[in-house]
Amino acid sequence: MPSITKDLETRRRLSRLKTEALLLSRRFGDARFDTESGTWFYVERFPIAAGWNKSHIEVLIDIPYGTPGYPSVPPEWFWTDHDLRTTEGQSLNHFFTRGPSTDKEHLNHGWGHFCVHLIGWRPAGGADLLRGHSLLTYLDLIATIFRDRRTLSGAR
Amino acid sequence: MGNYIVNGEVIDVRGEQPTAADLKRQANSVLSDWVMASMPNGQIVKLEDHRPLPANAVDYSVVTPFTYG
């Protein structure tokens, strides 16, 4: 079986993820990615707004790795601590702690996932990651989702 | 004209009554992105491009348009 890292699309994706990890590490601290095949991106301590039972969460982003893959295709799923609740102990809307059998590894690790469909994804070019969409803008979206406590918790 | 917190960064937006579109331009965001304002009561409000920025918003997020799965 040929090594997946020999595939041009994969090499391009790995290069992109490496650059984004450097950029995001400056803002969020430890940011890692799947250096073998570029299928995930991980932020260990992602800060979230008040109103939850944690101030920081782990975030694991599923990176699309088909052809085309990321960044032409936006991420759709991200994973985070399955025991995340509101400060009152309520569970979250749009958050799934069970999934298909292919996700067992993540679920066993203690993560649940959100499914967020992006509309109008305009990927940033490699020469200027700050102009257009990237994992930075995706993480900004995740931060915004956690600020919208009313939608996630059903609180009024 | 004033300073606005957008995605955790302070952005200077000029003009008498800056709009959501002005904010996106100044933040170098994709113009089809959404501007969401955090209101003092905790509500998150999506702003139309032509709408002036609400004076009492706590801060703003510019995000890729999305729906939940």
PDB file of C-alpha atoms in Angstrom:
ATOM      1  CA  MET A   1       0.000   0.000   0.000  1.00  0.00           C
ATOM      2  CA  PRO A   2       1.485   3.396  -0.970  1.00  0.00           C
ATOM      3  CA  SER A   3       2.243   5.786   1.881  1.00  0.00           C
ATOM      4  CA  ILE A   4      -0.480   8.383   2.246  1.00  0.00           C
ATOM      5  CA  THR A   5       2.146  11.091   2.831  1.00  0.00           C
ATOM      6  CA  LYS A   6       3.361  10.652  -0.760  1.00  0.00           C
ATOM      7  CA  ASP A   7       0.069  11.965  -2.096  1.00  0.00           C
ATOM      8  CA  LEU A   8       0.408  15.586  -3.287  1.00  0.00           C
ATOM      9  CA  GLU A   9      -2.940  16.636  -1.838  1.00  0.00           C
ATOM     10  CA  THR A  10      -1.913  15.263   1.547  1.00  0.00           C
ATOM     11  CA  ARG A  11       1.464  16.978   1.432  1.00  0.00           C
ATOM     12  CA  ARG A  12      -0.211  20.271   0.626  1.00  0.00           C
ATOM     13  CA  ARG A  13      -2.685  19.801   3.449  1.00  0.00           C
ATOM     14  CA  LEU A  14       0.080  18.925   5.914  1.00  0.00           C
ATOM     15  CA  SER A  15       1.997  22.050   4.931  1.00  0.00           C
ATOM     16  CA  ARG A  16      -1.109  24.168   5.401  1.00  0.00           C
ATOM     17  CA  LEU A  17      -1.890  22.634   8.787  1.00  0.00           C
ATOM     18  CA  LYS A  18       1.681  23.158   9.926  1.00  0.00           C
ATOM     19  CA  THR A  19       1.453  26.870   9.106  1.00  0.00           C
ATOM     20  CA  GLU A  20      -1.938  27.209  10.764  1.00  0.00           C
ATOM     21  CA  ALA A  21      -0.663  25.400  13.876  1.00  0.00           C
ATOM     22  CA  LEU A  22       2.162  27.933  14.140  1.00  0.00           C
ATOM     23  CA  LEU A  23      -0.314  30.792  13.802  1.00  0.00           C
ATOM     24  CA  LEU A  24      -2.831  29.346  16.251  1.00  0.00           C
ATOM     25  CA  SER A  25      -0.243  28.347  18.849  1.00  0.00           C
ATOM     26  CA  ARG A  26       0.493  32.025  19.361  1.00  0.00           C
ATOM     27  CA  ARG A  27      -3.126  32.634  20.286  1.00  0.00           C
ATOM     28  CA  PHE A  28      -4.231  29.427  21.987  1.00  0.00           C
ATOM     29  CA  GLY A  29      -1.066  27.740  23.188  1.00  0.00           C
ATOM     30  CA  ASP A  30      -0.622  24.105  22.326  1.00  0.00           C
ATOM     31  CA  ALA A  31      -2.074  23.379  18.866  1.00  0.00           C
ATOM     32  CA  ARG A  32      -1.282  20.064  17.216  1.00  0.00           C
ATOM     33  CA  PHE A  33      -2.338  18.223  14.112  1.00  0.00           C
ATOM     34  CA  ASP A  34      -2.133  14.797  12.553  1.00  0.00           C
ATOM     35  CA  THR A  35       1.353  15.033  11.044  1.00  0.00           C
ATOM     36  CA  GLU A  36       0.937  11.697   9.278  1.00  0.00           C
ATOM     37  CA  SER A  37      -2.141  12.248   7.154  1.00  0.00           C
ATOM     38  CA  GLY A  38      -3.657  15.606   8.170  1.00  0.00           C
ATOM     39  CA  THR A  39      -7.028  14.298   9.334  1.00  0.00           C
ATOM     40  CA  TRP A  40      -7.393  16.236  12.585  1.00  0.00           C
ATOM     41  CA  PHE A  41      -6.341  19.445  14.330  1.00  0.00           C
ATOM     42  CA  TYR A  42      -6.257  19.790  18.100  1.00  0.00           C
ATOM     43  CA  VAL A  43      -6.254  22.706  20.543  1.00  0.00           C
ATOM     44  CA  GLU A  44      -5.665  21.594  24.109  1.00  0.00           C
ATOM     45  CA  ARG A  45      -6.979  24.614  26.015  1.00  0.00           C
ATOM     46  CA  PHE A  46      -9.546  26.595  24.088  1.00  0.00           C
ATOM     47  CA  PRO A  47     -11.091  29.408  26.169  1.00  0.00           C
ATOM     48  CA  ILE A  48     -14.879  29.681  26.188  1.00  0.00           C
ATOM     49  CA  ALA A  49     -17.278  32.311  27.488  1.00  0.00           C
ATOM     50  CA  ALA A  50     -18.780  32.209  30.972  1.00  0.00           C
ATOM     51  CA  GLY A  51     -21.872  30.121  31.568  1.00  0.00           C
ATOM     52  CA  TRP A  52     -20.394  26.645  31.236  1.00  0.00           C
ATOM     53  CA  ASN A  53     -18.945  24.234  33.755  1.00  0.00           C
ATOM     54  CA  LYS A  54     -15.461  24.741  32.278  1.00  0.00           C
ATOM     55  CA  SER A  55     -13.511  27.828  31.296  1.00  0.00           C
ATOM     56  CA  HIS A  56     -11.383  25.958  28.748  1.00  0.00           C
ATOM     57  CA  ILE A  57     -12.182  22.964  26.601  1.00  0.00           C
ATOM     58  CA  GLU A  58     -10.304  20.630  24.348  1.00  0.00           C
ATOM     59  CA  VAL A  59     -11.177  21.080  20.678  1.00  0.00           C
ATOM     60  CA  LEU A  60     -10.505  18.465  18.042  1.00  0.00           C
ATOM     61  CA  ILE A  61     -11.462  19.444  14.505  1.00  0.00           C
ATOM     62  CA  ASP A  62     -12.057  16.786  11.879  1.00  0.00           C
ATOM     63  CA  ILE A  63     -10.100  17.910   8.816  1.00  0.00           C
ATOM     64  CA  PRO A  64     -11.606  16.918   5.461  1.00  0.00           C
ATOM     65  CA  TYR A  65      -8.991  14.747   3.782  1.00  0.00           C
ATOM     66  CA  GLY A  66     -10.620  13.693   0.529  1.00  0.00           C
ATOM     67  CA  THR A  67      -9.657  15.085  -2.860  1.00  0.00           C
ATOM     68  CA  PRO A  68     -10.271  17.932  -2.694  1.00  0.00           C
ATOM     69  CA  GLY A  69      -9.855  18.235   1.050  1.00  0.00           C
ATOM     70  CA  TYR A  70      -9.108  21.057   3.458  1.00  0.00           C
ATOM     71  CA  PRO A  71      -8.790  24.002   2.843  1.00  0.00           C
ATOM     72  CA  SER A  72     -10.912  23.724  -0.309  1.00  0.00           C
ATOM     73  CA  VAL A  73     -13.497  21.872   1.775  1.00  0.00           C
ATOM     74  CA  PRO A  74     -14.437  23.357   5.171  1.00  0.00           C
ATOM     75  CA  PRO A  75     -14.436  21.400   8.420  1.00  0.00           C
ATOM     76  CA  GLU A  76     -17.883  20.228   9.521  1.00  0.00           C
ATOM     77  CA  TRP A  77     -17.415  18.456  12.813  1.00  0.00           C
ATOM     78  CA  PHE A  78     -15.572  19.378  15.918  1.00  0.00           C
ATOM     79  CA  TRP A  79     -15.207  17.404  19.092  1.00  0.00           C
ATOM     80  CA  THR A  80     -14.973  18.560  22.656  1.00  0.00           C
ATOM     81  CA  ASP A  81     -15.278  17.347  26.259  1.00  0.00           C
ATOM     82  CA  HIS A  82     -18.364  15.129  26.505  1.00  0.00           C
ATOM     83  CA  ASP A  83     -19.056  16.308  30.060  1.00  0.00           C
ATOM     84  CA  LEU A  84     -19.442  19.943  29.051  1.00  0.00           C
ATOM     85  CA  ARG A  85     -22.603  21.387  30.630  1.00  0.00           C
ATOM     86  CA  THR A  86     -24.039  24.728  31.566  1.00  0.00           C
ATOM     87  CA  THR A  87     -23.104  26.017  34.992  1.00  0.00           C
ATOM     88  CA  GLU A  88     -26.527  24.754  36.113  1.00  0.00           C
ATOM     89  CA  GLY A  89     -25.697  21.252  34.882  1.00  0.00           C
ATOM     90  CA  GLN A  90     -27.908  21.301  31.787  1.00  0.00           C
ATOM     91  CA  SER A  91     -26.832  19.339  28.721  1.00  0.00           C
ATOM     92  CA  LEU A  92     -26.263  21.138  25.414  1.00  0.00           C
ATOM     93  CA  ASN A  93     -28.344  21.316  22.268  1.00  0.00           C
ATOM     94  CA  HIS A  94     -26.656  20.351  18.973  1.00  0.00           C
ATOM     95  CA  PHE A  95     -24.067  18.321  20.897  1.00  0.00           C
ATOM     96  CA  PHE A  96     -23.835  14.580  20.330  1.00  0.00           C
ATOM     97  CA  THR A  97     -22.128  12.187  22.711  1.00  0.00           C
ATOM     98  CA  ARG A  98     -22.995   9.131  20.643  1.00  0.00           C
ATOM     99  CA  GLY A  99     -22.193   8.538  17.001  1.00  0.00           C
ATOM    100  CA  PRO A 100     -21.532   6.001  14.292  1.00  0.00           C
ATOM    101  CA  SER A 101     -19.115   3.184  15.047  1.00  0.00           C
ATOM    102  CA  THR A 102     -16.360   4.889  13.047  1.00  0.00           C
ATOM    103  CA  ASP A 103     -16.215   7.570  15.749  1.00  0.00           C
ATOM    104  CA  LYS A 104     -15.642   5.130  18.589  1.00  0.00           C
ATOM    105  CA  GLU A 105     -12.059   6.258  19.095  1.00  0.00           C
ATOM    106  CA  HIS A 106     -13.126   9.852  19.744  1.00  0.00           C
ATOM    107  CA  LEU A 107     -16.105   8.816  21.845  1.00  0.00           C
ATOM    108  CA  ASN A 108     -13.977   6.465  23.908  1.00  0.00           C
ATOM    109  CA  HIS A 109     -11.548   9.304  24.475  1.00  0.00           C
ATOM    110  CA  GLY A 110     -14.365  11.200  26.168  1.00  0.00           C
ATOM    111  CA  TRP A 111     -15.355  13.604  23.418  1.00  0.00           C
ATOM    112  CA  GLY A 112     -18.727  14.489  22.007  1.00  0.00           C
ATOM    113  CA  HIS A 113     -19.217  16.369  18.773  1.00  0.00           C
ATOM    114  CA  PHE A 114     -20.959  19.317  17.235  1.00  0.00           C
ATOM    115  CA  CYS A 115     -21.949  19.293  13.602  1.00  0.00           C
ATOM    116  CA  VAL A 116     -21.774  22.780  12.092  1.00  0.00           C
ATOM    117  CA  HIS A 117     -22.385  23.285   8.386  1.00  0.00           C
ATOM    118  CA  LEU A 118     -20.543  26.273   6.973  1.00  0.00           C
ATOM    119  CA  ILE A 119     -22.150  28.282   4.202  1.00  0.00           C
ATOM    120  CA  GLY A 120     -20.075  30.432   1.860  1.00  0.00           C
ATOM    121  CA  TRP A 121     -16.649  29.054   2.773  1.00  0.00           C
ATOM    122  CA  ARG A 122     -13.936  31.175   1.103  1.00  0.00           C
ATOM    123  CA  PRO A 123     -10.626  29.582   2.028  1.00  0.00           C
ATOM    124  CA  ALA A 124      -7.709  31.900   2.704  1.00  0.00           C
ATOM    125  CA  GLY A 125      -4.813  31.496   0.325  1.00  0.00           C
ATOM    126  CA  GLY A 126      -1.610  30.074   1.719  1.00  0.00           C
ATOM    127  CA  ALA A 127       0.208  33.383   1.160  1.00  0.00           C
ATOM    128  CA  ASP A 128      -2.111  35.296   3.493  1.00  0.00           C
ATOM    129  CA  LEU A 129      -3.974  33.174   6.003  1.00  0.00           C
ATOM    130  CA  LEU A 130      -5.617  36.234   7.517  1.00  0.00           C
ATOM    131  CA  ARG A 131      -7.586  37.037   4.363  1.00  0.00           C
ATOM    132  CA  GLY A 132     -10.340  34.480   4.028  1.00  0.00           C
ATOM    133  CA  HIS A 133     -11.460  31.431   5.967  1.00  0.00           C
ATOM    134  CA  SER A 134      -9.142  29.125   7.821  1.00  0.00           C
ATOM    135  CA  LEU A 135      -8.973  27.191  11.084  1.00  0.00           C
ATOM    136  CA  LEU A 136      -8.553  30.577  12.775  1.00  0.00           C
ATOM    137  CA  THR A 137     -11.963  31.710  11.519  1.00  0.00           C
ATOM    138  CA  TYR A 138     -13.376  28.260  12.323  1.00  0.00           C
ATOM    139  CA  LEU A 139     -12.166  28.617  15.916  1.00  0.00           C
ATOM    140  CA  ASP A 140     -13.665  32.121  16.025  1.00  0.00           C
ATOM    141  CA  LEU A 141     -16.939  30.486  15.023  1.00  0.00           C
ATOM    142  CA  ILE A 142     -16.597  27.892  17.786  1.00  0.00           C
ATOM    143  CA  ALA A 143     -15.988  30.713  20.281  1.00  0.00           C
ATOM    144  CA  THR A 144     -19.125  32.461  19.041  1.00  0.00           C
ATOM    145  CA  ILE A 145     -21.181  29.270  19.317  1.00  0.00           C
ATOM    146  CA  PHE A 146     -20.206  29.011  22.980  1.00  0.00           C
ATOM    147  CA  ARG A 147     -21.172  32.601  23.584  1.00  0.00           C
ATOM    148  CA  ASP A 148     -24.680  31.913  22.311  1.00  0.00           C
ATOM    149  CA  ARG A 149     -25.732  30.200  25.502  1.00  0.00           C
ATOM    150  CA  ARG A 150     -29.421  30.659  24.712  1.00  0.00           C
ATOM    151  CA  THR A 151     -29.228  28.513  21.595  1.00  0.00           C
ATOM    152  CA  LEU A 152     -26.969  25.856  23.084  1.00  0.00           C
ATOM    153  CA  SER A 153     -28.714  25.508  26.415  1.00  0.00           C
ATOM    154  CA  GLY A 154     -32.237  26.554  25.521  1.00  0.00           C
ATOM    155  CA  ALA A 155     -32.003  29.140  28.312  1.00  0.00           C
ATOM    156  CA  ARG A 156     -34.228  32.161  27.970  1.00  0.00           C
TER     157      ARG A 156
ATOM    158  CA  MET B   1     -16.093  56.338  14.610  1.00  0.00           C
ATOM    159  CA  GLY B   2     -14.609  54.243  17.377  1.00  0.00           C
ATOM    160  CA  ASN B   3     -12.956  51.122  18.584  1.00  0.00           C
ATOM    161  CA  TYR B   4     -14.821  47.848  18.515  1.00  0.00           C
ATOM    162  CA  ILE B   5     -13.812  44.454  19.857  1.00  0.00           C
ATOM    163  CA  VAL B   6     -14.122  41.960  17.031  1.00  0.00           C
ATOM    164  CA  ASN B   7     -13.172  38.318  17.571  1.00  0.00           C
ATOM    165  CA  GLY B   8     -11.041  39.418  20.489  1.00  0.00           C
ATOM    166  CA  GLU B   9      -9.156  42.095  18.552  1.00  0.00           C
ATOM    167  CA  VAL B  10      -9.658  45.845  18.806  1.00  0.00           C
ATOM    168  CA  ILE B  11     -10.656  47.303  15.435  1.00  0.00           C
ATOM    169  CA  ASP B  12     -10.842  50.993  14.638  1.00  0.00           C
ATOM    170  CA  VAL B  13     -13.820  51.757  12.400  1.00  0.00           C
ATOM    171  CA  ARG B  14     -14.284  55.232  11.009  1.00  0.00           C
ATOM    172  CA  GLY B  15     -17.532  56.928  10.017  1.00  0.00           C
ATOM    173  CA  GLU B  16     -20.475  58.560  11.763  1.00  0.00           C
ATOM    174  CA  GLN B  17     -22.625  55.455  11.995  1.00  0.00           C
ATOM    175  CA  PRO B  18     -20.533  52.454  11.038  1.00  0.00           C
ATOM    176  CA  THR B  19     -22.441  49.442   9.784  1.00  0.00           C
ATOM    177  CA  ALA B  20     -21.845  45.706   9.984  1.00  0.00           C
ATOM    178  CA  ALA B  21     -20.402  45.872   6.456  1.00  0.00           C
ATOM    179  CA  ASP B  22     -17.957  48.603   7.546  1.00  0.00           C
ATOM    180  CA  LEU B  23     -16.844  46.396  10.416  1.00  0.00           C
ATOM    181  CA  LYS B  24     -16.175  43.461   8.072  1.00  0.00           C
ATOM    182  CA  ARG B  25     -14.226  45.644   5.671  1.00  0.00           C
ATOM    183  CA  GLN B  26     -12.078  47.048   8.452  1.00  0.00           C
ATOM    184  CA  ALA B  27     -11.442  43.582   9.881  1.00  0.00           C
ATOM    185  CA  ASN B  28     -10.415  42.285   6.428  1.00  0.00           C
ATOM    186  CA  SER B  29     -13.128  39.648   6.695  1.00  0.00           C
ATOM    187  CA  VAL B  30     -14.868  37.829   3.893  1.00  0.00           C
ATOM    188  CA  LEU B  31     -17.736  40.141   2.915  1.00  0.00           C
ATOM    189  CA  SER B  32     -20.317  37.336   2.999  1.00  0.00           C
ATOM    190  CA  ASP B  33     -19.477  36.572   6.649  1.00  0.00           C
ATOM    191  CA  TRP B  34     -21.965  37.261   9.411  1.00  0.00           C
ATOM    192  CA  VAL B  35     -21.551  39.933  12.037  1.00  0.00           C
ATOM    193  CA  MET B  36     -22.946  38.868  15.403  1.00  0.00           C
ATOM    194  CA  ALA B  37     -23.328  41.380  18.239  1.00  0.00           C
ATOM    195  CA  SER B  38     -23.211  40.307  21.890  1.00  0.00           C
ATOM    196  CA  MET B  39     -25.796  42.320  23.766  1.00  0.00           C
ATOM    197  CA  PRO B  40     -25.625  43.185  27.480  1.00  0.00           C
ATOM    198  CA  ASN B  41     -28.469  40.735  28.278  1.00  0.00           C
ATOM    199  CA  GLY B  42     -26.445  37.845  26.828  1.00  0.00           C
ATOM    200  CA  GLN B  43     -28.360  37.729  23.568  1.00  0.00           C
ATOM    201  CA  ILE B  44     -26.394  37.208  20.361  1.00  0.00           C
ATOM    202  CA  VAL B  45     -27.868  39.189  17.480  1.00  0.00           C
ATOM    203  CA  LYS B  46     -27.017  38.710  13.819  1.00  0.00           C
ATOM    204  CA  LEU B  47     -26.702  42.092  12.108  1.00  0.00           C
ATOM    205  CA  GLU B  48     -27.691  42.852   8.551  1.00  0.00           C
ATOM    206  CA  ASP B  49     -24.889  44.420   6.546  1.00  0.00           C
ATOM    207  CA  HIS B  50     -26.560  47.816   6.180  1.00  0.00           C
ATOM    208  CA  ARG B  51     -27.553  48.092   9.862  1.00  0.00           C
ATOM    209  CA  PRO B  52     -25.590  50.498  12.088  1.00  0.00           C
ATOM    210  CA  LEU B  53     -23.669  48.803  14.852  1.00  0.00           C
ATOM    211  CA  PRO B  54     -25.747  48.864  18.054  1.00  0.00           C
ATOM    212  CA  ALA B  55     -24.262  51.363  20.496  1.00  0.00           C
ATOM    213  CA  ASN B  56     -24.733  49.120  23.527  1.00  0.00           C
ATOM    214  CA  ALA B  57     -23.222  45.903  22.151  1.00  0.00           C
ATOM    215  CA  VAL B  58     -20.551  44.393  24.374  1.00  0.00           C
ATOM    216  CA  ASP B  59     -18.502  43.154  21.424  1.00  0.00           C
ATOM    217  CA  TYR B  60     -18.771  41.556  18.014  1.00  0.00           C
ATOM    218  CA  SER B  61     -17.961  38.326  16.243  1.00  0.00           C
ATOM    219  CA  VAL B  62     -17.414  38.013  12.523  1.00  0.00           C
ATOM    220  CA  VAL B  63     -17.994  34.408  11.545  1.00  0.00           C
ATOM    221  CA  THR B  64     -18.412  32.165   8.547  1.00  0.00           C
ATOM    222  CA  PRO B  65     -22.155  31.721   7.914  1.00  0.00           C
ATOM    223  CA  PHE B  66     -23.288  28.415   9.393  1.00  0.00           C
ATOM    224  CA  THR B  67     -26.141  26.148  10.404  1.00  0.00           C
ATOM    225  CA  TYR B  68     -26.186  23.391  12.997  1.00  0.00           C
ATOM    226  CA  GLY B  69     -26.296  19.806  11.780  1.00  0.00           C
TER     227      GLY B  69
END
